[in-house]
Amino acid sequence: MKHIRFLEDSGLIQTRKSGRVRTCAIDKQQFAAVEAWLADQRALWEGRADRLEQFVIAEQDKAK
């Protein structure tokens, strides 16, 4: 329930309780914003990983 409460408090989902059943609905706009942020972060870290790979390869070539 802590996870559900966190998602609900952050606005990512809405919940409705009927008896013992709790139904969750995803807020697509909020998830789209999170997805856009994650895509930016992914691009940033992929670029850093690529530069690190190039650096390691260059250092290995120097050592040969």
CSV table of C-alpha atoms in Angstrom, one decimal:
chain,number,residue,atom,x,y,z
A,1,MET,CA,0.0,0.0,0.0
A,2,LYS,CA,2.9,2.4,0.6
A,3,HIS,CA,3.8,2.1,-3.1
A,4,ILE,CA,0.3,2.8,-4.2
A,5,ARG,CA,0.0,5.7,-1.8
A,6,PHE,CA,3.2,7.2,-3.2
A,7,LEU,CA,2.0,6.9,-6.8
A,8,GLU,CA,-1.3,8.4,-5.9
A,9,ASP,CA,0.3,11.3,-3.9
A,10,SER,CA,2.6,12.0,-6.8
A,11,GLY,CA,-0.4,12.2,-9.2
A,12,LEU,CA,0.7,9.3,-11.3
A,13,ILE,CA,-2.4,7.2,-10.5
A,14,GLN,CA,-5.8,7.6,-9.1
A,15,THR,CA,-7.4,4.9,-6.9
A,16,ARG,CA,-11.0,4.0,-6.1
A,17,LYS,CA,-12.1,1.6,-3.4
A,18,SER,CA,-15.2,-0.4,-3.6
A,19,GLY,CA,-15.5,-2.8,-0.7
A,20,ARG,CA,-12.3,-4.7,-0.5
A,21,VAL,CA,-11.3,-4.0,-4.1
A,22,ARG,CA,-9.1,-1.1,-4.9
A,23,THR,CA,-9.0,-0.1,-8.6
A,24,CYS,CA,-6.1,2.0,-9.9
A,25,ALA,CA,-6.2,4.2,-13.0
A,26,ILE,CA,-3.0,5.6,-14.6
A,27,ASP,CA,-2.9,9.3,-15.4
A,28,LYS,CA,-1.4,9.2,-18.9
A,29,GLN,CA,-0.4,12.9,-18.9
A,30,GLN,CA,1.7,12.5,-15.8
A,31,PHE,CA,3.3,9.3,-17.1
A,32,ALA,CA,4.1,11.1,-20.4
A,33,ALA,CA,6.0,13.7,-18.4
A,34,VAL,CA,7.9,11.1,-16.5
A,35,GLU,CA,8.7,9.2,-19.7
A,36,ALA,CA,10.0,12.4,-21.4
A,37,TRP,CA,12.3,13.1,-18.4
A,38,LEU,CA,13.5,9.5,-18.4
A,39,ALA,CA,14.3,9.7,-22.2
A,40,ASP,CA,16.4,12.9,-21.6
A,41,GLN,CA,18.2,11.1,-18.7
A,42,ARG,CA,18.8,8.0,-20.9
A,43,ALA,CA,20.3,10.1,-23.7
A,44,LEU,CA,22.5,11.9,-21.2
A,45,TRP,CA,23.9,8.8,-19.6
A,46,GLU,CA,24.3,6.9,-22.9
A,47,GLY,CA,26.4,9.8,-24.2
A,48,ARG,CA,28.5,9.6,-21.0
A,49,ALA,CA,28.9,5.9,-21.3
A,50,ASP,CA,29.9,6.2,-25.0
A,51,ARG,CA,32.6,8.8,-24.1
A,52,LEU,CA,33.9,6.6,-21.3
A,53,GLU,CA,34.1,3.7,-23.7
A,54,GLN,CA,36.1,5.8,-26.1
A,55,PHE,CA,38.4,6.9,-23.3
A,56,VAL,CA,39.0,3.3,-22.2
A,57,ILE,CA,39.7,2.2,-25.7
A,58,ALA,CA,42.1,5.1,-26.3
A,59,GLU,CA,44.0,4.2,-23.1
A,60,GLN,CA,44.2,0.6,-24.0
A,61,ASP,CA,45.6,1.5,-27.4
A,62,LYS,CA,48.2,3.8,-25.7
A,63,ALA,CA,49.3,0.9,-23.5
A,64,LYS,CA,49.9,-1.4,-26.5
